[in-house]
Coordinates of C-alpha atoms in Angstrom, one line a residue:
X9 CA 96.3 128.4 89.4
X10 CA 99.6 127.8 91.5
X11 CA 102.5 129.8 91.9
X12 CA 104.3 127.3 89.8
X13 CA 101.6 127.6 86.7
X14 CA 100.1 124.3 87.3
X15 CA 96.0 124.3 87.4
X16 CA 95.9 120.7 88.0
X17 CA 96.7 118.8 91.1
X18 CA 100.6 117.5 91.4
X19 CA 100.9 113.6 92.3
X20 CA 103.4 113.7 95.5
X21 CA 106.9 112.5 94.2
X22 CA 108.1 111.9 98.1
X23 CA 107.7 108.9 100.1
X24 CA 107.9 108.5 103.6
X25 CA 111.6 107.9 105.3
X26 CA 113.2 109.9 102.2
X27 CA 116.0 111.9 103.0
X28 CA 116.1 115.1 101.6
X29 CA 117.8 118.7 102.3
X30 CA 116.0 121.9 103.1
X31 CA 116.6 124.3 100.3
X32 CA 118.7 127.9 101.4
X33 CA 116.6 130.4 103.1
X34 CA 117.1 132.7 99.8
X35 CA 116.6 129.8 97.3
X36 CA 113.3 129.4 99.3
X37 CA 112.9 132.8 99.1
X38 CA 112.6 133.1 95.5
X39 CA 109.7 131.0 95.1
X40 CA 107.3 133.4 97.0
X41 CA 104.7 135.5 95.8
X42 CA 104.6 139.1 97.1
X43 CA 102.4 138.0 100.3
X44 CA 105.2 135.5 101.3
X45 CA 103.3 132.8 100.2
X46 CA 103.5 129.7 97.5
X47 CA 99.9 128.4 96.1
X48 CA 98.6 130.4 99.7
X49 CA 100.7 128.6 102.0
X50 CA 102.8 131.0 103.8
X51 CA 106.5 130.8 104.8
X52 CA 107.0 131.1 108.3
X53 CA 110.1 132.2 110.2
X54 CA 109.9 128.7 112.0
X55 CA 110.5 127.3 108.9
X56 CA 113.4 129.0 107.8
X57 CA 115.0 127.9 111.0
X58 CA 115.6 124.4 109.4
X59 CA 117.0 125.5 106.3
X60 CA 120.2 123.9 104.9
X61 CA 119.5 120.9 107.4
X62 CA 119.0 117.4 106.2
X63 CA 115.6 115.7 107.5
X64 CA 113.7 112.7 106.6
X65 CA 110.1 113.0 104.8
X66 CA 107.6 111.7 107.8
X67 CA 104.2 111.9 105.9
X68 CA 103.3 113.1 102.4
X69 CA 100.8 115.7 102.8
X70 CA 98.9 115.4 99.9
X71 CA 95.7 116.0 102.2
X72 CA 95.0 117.4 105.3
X73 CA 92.0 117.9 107.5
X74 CA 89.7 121.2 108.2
X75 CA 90.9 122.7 111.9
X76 CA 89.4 126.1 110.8
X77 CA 85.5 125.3 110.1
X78 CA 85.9 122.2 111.7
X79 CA 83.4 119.9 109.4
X80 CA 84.9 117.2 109.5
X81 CA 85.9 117.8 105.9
X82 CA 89.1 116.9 104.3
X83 CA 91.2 119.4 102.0
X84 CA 93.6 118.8 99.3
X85 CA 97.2 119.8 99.5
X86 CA 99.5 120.5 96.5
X87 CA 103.1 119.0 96.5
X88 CA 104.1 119.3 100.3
X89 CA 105.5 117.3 103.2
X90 CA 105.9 117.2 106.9
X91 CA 109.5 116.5 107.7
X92 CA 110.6 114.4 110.9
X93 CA 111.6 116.8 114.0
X94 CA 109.9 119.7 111.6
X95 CA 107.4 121.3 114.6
X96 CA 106.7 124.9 114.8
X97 CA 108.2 126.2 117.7
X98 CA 106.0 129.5 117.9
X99 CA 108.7 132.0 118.4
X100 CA 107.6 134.1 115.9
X101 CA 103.4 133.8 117.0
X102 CA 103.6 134.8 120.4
X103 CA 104.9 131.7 121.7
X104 CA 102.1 129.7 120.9
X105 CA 102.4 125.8 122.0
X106 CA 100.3 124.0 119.9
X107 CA 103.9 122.4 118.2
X108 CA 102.4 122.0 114.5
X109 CA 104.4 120.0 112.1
X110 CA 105.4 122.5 109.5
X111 CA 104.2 122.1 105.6
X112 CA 107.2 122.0 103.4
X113 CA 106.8 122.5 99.9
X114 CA 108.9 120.4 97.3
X115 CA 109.8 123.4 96.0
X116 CA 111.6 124.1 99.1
X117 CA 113.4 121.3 99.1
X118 CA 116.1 119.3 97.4
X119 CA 117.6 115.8 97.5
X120 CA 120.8 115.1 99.1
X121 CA 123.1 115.5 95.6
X122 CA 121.8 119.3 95.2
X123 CA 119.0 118.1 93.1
X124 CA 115.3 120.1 93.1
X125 CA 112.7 117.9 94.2
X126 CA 110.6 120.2 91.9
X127 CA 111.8 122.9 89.9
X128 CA 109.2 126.0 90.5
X129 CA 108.8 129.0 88.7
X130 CA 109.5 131.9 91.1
X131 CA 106.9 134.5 91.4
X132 CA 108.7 137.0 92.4
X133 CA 111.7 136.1 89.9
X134 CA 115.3 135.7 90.7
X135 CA 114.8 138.1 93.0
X136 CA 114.7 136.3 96.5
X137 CA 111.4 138.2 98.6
X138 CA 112.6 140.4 101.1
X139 CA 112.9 138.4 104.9
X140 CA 111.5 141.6 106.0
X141 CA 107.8 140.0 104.4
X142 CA 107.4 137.2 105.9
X143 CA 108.4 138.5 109.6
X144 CA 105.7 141.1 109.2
X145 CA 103.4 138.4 108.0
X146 CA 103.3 136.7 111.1
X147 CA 100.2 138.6 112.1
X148 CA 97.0 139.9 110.1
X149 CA 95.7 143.0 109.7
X150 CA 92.8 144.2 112.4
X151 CA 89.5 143.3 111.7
X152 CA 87.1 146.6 111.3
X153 CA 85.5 145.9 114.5
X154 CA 88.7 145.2 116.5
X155 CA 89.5 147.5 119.5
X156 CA 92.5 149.8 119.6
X157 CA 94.0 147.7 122.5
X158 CA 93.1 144.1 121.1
X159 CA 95.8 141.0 120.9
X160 CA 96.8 140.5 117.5
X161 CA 95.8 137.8 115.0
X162 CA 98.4 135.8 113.9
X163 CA 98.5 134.2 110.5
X164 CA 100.8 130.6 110.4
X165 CA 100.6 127.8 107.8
X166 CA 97.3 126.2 110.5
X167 CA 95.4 129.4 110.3
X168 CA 95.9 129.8 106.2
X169 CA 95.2 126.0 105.6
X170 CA 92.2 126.7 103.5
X171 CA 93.3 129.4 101.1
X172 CA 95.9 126.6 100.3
X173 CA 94.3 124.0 99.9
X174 CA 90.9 122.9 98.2
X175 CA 88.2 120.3 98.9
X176 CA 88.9 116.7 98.6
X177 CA 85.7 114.6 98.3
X178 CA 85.7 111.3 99.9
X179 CA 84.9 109.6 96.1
X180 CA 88.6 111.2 95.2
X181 CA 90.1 107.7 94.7
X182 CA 93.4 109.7 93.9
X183 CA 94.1 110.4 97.7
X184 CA 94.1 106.5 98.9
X185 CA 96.5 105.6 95.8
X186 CA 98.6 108.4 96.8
X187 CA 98.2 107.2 100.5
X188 CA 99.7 104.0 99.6
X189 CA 101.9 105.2 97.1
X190 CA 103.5 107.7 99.6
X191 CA 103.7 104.6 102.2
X192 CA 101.8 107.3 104.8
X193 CA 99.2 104.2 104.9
X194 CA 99.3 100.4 104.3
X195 CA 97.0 99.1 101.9
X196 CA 94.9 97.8 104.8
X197 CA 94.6 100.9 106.9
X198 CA 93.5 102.4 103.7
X199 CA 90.6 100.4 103.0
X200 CA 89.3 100.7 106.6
X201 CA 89.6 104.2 106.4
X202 CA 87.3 104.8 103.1
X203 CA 84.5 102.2 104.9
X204 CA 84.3 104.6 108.3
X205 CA 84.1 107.4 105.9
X206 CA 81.3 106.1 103.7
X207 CA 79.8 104.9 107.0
X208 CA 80.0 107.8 108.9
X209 CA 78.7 109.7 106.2
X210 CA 75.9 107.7 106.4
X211 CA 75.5 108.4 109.9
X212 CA 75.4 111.8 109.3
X213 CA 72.4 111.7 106.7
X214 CA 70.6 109.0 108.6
X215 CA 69.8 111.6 111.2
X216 CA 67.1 112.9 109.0
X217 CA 65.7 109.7 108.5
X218 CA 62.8 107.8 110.6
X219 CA 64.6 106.4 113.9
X220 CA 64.3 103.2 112.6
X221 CA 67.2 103.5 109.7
X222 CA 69.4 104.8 112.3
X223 CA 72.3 103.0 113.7
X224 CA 73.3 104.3 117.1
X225 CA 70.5 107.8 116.8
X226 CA 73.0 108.7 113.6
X227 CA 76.3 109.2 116.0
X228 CA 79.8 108.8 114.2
X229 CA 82.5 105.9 114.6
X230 CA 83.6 105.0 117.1
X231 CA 80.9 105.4 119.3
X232 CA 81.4 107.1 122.9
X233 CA 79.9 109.3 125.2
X234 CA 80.9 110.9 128.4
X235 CA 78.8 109.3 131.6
X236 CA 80.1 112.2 133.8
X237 CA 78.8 115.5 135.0
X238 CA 78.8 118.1 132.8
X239 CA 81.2 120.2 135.4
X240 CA 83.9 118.6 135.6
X241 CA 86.8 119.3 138.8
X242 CA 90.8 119.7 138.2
X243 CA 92.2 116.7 138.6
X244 CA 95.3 118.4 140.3
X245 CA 98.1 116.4 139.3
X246 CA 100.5 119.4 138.6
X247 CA 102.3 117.1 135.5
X248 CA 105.5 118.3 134.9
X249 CA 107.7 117.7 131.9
X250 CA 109.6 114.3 132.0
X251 CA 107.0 112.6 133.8
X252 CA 105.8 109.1 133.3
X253 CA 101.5 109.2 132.8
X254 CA 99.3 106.3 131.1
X255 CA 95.8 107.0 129.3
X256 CA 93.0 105.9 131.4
X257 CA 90.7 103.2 130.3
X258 CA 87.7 104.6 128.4
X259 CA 85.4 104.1 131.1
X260 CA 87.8 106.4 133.3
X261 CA 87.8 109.1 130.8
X262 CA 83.9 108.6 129.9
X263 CA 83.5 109.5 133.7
X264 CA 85.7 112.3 133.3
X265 CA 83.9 113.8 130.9
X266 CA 80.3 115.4 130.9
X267 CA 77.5 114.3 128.0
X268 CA 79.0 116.9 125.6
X269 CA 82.3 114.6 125.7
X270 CA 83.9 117.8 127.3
X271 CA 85.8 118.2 130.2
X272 CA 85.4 121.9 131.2
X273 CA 85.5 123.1 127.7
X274 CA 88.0 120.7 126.1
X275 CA 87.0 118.0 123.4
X276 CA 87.6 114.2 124.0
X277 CA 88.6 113.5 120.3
X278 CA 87.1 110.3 118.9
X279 CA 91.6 110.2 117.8
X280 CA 92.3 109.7 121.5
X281 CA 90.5 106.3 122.1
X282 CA 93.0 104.3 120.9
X283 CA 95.8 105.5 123.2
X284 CA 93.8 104.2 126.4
X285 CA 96.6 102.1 128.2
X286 CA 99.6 103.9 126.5
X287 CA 102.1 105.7 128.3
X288 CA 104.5 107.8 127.6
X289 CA 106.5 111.0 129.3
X290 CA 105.0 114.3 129.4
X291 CA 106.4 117.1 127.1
X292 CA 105.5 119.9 129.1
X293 CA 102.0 121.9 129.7
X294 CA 99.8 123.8 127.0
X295 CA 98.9 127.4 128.1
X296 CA 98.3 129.3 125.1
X297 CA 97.8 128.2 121.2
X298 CA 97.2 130.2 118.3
X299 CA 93.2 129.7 117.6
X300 CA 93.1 128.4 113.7
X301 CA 89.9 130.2 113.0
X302 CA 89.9 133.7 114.4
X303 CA 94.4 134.1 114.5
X304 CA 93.6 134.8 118.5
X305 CA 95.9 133.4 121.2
X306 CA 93.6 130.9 123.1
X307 CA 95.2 130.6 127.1
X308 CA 94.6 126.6 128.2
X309 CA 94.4 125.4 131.7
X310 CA 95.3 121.9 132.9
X311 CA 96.8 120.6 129.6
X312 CA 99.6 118.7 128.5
X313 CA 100.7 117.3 125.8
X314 CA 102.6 113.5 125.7
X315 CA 105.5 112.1 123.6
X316 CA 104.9 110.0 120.9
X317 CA 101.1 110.0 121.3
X318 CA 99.6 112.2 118.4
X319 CA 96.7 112.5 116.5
X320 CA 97.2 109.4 114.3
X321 CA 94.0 110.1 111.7
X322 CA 92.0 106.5 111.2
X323 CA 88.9 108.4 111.8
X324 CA 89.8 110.9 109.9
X325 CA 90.9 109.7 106.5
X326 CA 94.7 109.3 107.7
X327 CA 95.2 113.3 107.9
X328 CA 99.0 112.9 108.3
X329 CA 99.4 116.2 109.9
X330 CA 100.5 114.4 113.5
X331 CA 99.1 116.9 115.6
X332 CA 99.4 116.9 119.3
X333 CA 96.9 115.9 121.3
X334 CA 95.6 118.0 124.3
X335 CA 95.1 115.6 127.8
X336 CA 93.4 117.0 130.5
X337 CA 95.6 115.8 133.5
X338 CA 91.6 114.1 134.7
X339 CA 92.2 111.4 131.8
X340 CA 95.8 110.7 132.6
X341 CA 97.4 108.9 135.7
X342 CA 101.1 108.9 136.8
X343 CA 103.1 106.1 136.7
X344 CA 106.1 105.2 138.3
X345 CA 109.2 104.8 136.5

């Protein structure tokens, strides 16, 4: 059951392109439970850093996909949105880059006139929870077998997704209504999506069946490989911030990447493809991101991260969570300009 007393899923009342104002940081406040969290999604400090400001909605996120046991599985999310501009900024997790949009709650919001988006029952009363909480939240308790001088684990909205969230089935007709309904997807989009999904699950199943039922040896839409060696060089273009790149073509990036579709270490996301022949300016390099499964810092080499190119879903049931995408500087060239 929810903070709020609701046992049963909430249909999103936001749509995309919807103003509304984040609530005050002790109205917010007062909706936690004494963890500094509402249905197991935790405040951050990040978060607090845009109360009071006015934002539009970017994408409902009624649904959201599974970065922690990465299964390709899609989870449920309960009355939340990402707001335009909203990115963590990691100053309270170690400075990690990975520049995740932040989950709002509609609890934690309000429309323009002062109006709740959706009046919640606090947990912890009318007493707002002490700022104190969620500061100290930012990082989780040692493991038993950590050592005395180990990094901490941080805890953020990315690495509690599952606790708040639950499992949404592909047969869930609710989430491609809501997609719709939202506007986070045409009509379209949405029908395309549910065919790769029943067809990739397909895929997936048909590789225990006789080679002759399988299409492509069982591998997932859209199909790609990497034709390179599986030790890849740097490509040494020493990108820097404000820089014009393009996306190489996919037969430049499927030689740039060994038969695991890695280039030393870092996954070629079937997400990128469509960006071959985009350009757009580098936002800076990514050296160190908050690992979603174990709270670690992970330090990156060779990495960047482009404007206006992020993970856009289609393949993976239109998560609307916008993530950045990682390039290695091998599957980017610099443009002029």
């Amino acid at each position: 059951m929810s903070a709020t007393g609701s046992s049963a899923p909430s249909r999103p009342i936001l749509r995309t392109g919807e103003r509304v104002r984040v609530r005050t940081a002790e109205e917010i406040l007062a909706t936690l439970d004494e963890n500094g969290t509402l249905d197991g999604l935790p405040l951050m400090p990040e978060t607090l850093a845009f109360a009071g400001r006015e934002l539009p909605v970017h994408l409902s996120a009624h649904k959201t996909c599974d970065t922690i046991n990465h299964r390709g599985t899609t989870r449920r999310m309960d009355r939340a949105v990402h707001l335009t501009g909203a990115r963590c900024d990691g100053s309270a997790h170690g400075g990690c880059q990975a520049g995740c949009q932040l989950f709002f709650k509609e609890e934690w919001l309000e429309r323009l006139d002062g109006t709740p988006i959706r009046d919640g029952a606090p947990a912890t009363g009318t007493i707002p929870l002490p700022l104190t909480v969620i500061e100290s939240g930012t990082t989780a308790a040692p493991e038993p077998d950590d050592k005395p001088d180990a990094e901490p684990r941080y805890r953020c909205q990315a690495t509690e997704l599952v606790r708040a969230t639950s499992y949404l089935p592909v047969q869930d007709w609710r989430q491609y209504v809501d997609d719709v309904r939202t506007g986070n997807v045409s009509f379209a989009a949405t029908v395309r999506s549910l065919f790769l999904s029943v067809f990739n699950n397909y895929q997936k199943l048909s590789r225990k069946l006789p080679a002759r039922l399988r299409i492509r040896e069982g591998a997932f839409y859209p199909f790609y490989r990497g034709t390179g060696a599986a030790k890849q060089p740097p490509a040494g273009l020493d990108l820097q911030p404000g820089e014009l790149v393009e996306v190489r073509d996919k037969a430049e990036i499927m030689a740039a990447l060994g038969p695991n579709n890695r280039n030393r270490g870092l996954w070629f996301d079937a997400e990128m493809l469509p960006y071959a022949g985009r350009r757009g300016r580098v936002l800076g390099k990514v050296e160190k991101i908050v690992d979603e499964s174990s709270g670690r810092m992970l330090k990156l080499r060779d990495c960047v991260v482009v404007d206006q190119i992020t993970c856009a879903g289609q393949f993976n049931r239109y998560c609307p969570r916008s993530d950045y995408i990682y390039w290695r500087e091998a599957w980017l060239r610099r443009v002029q300009g």
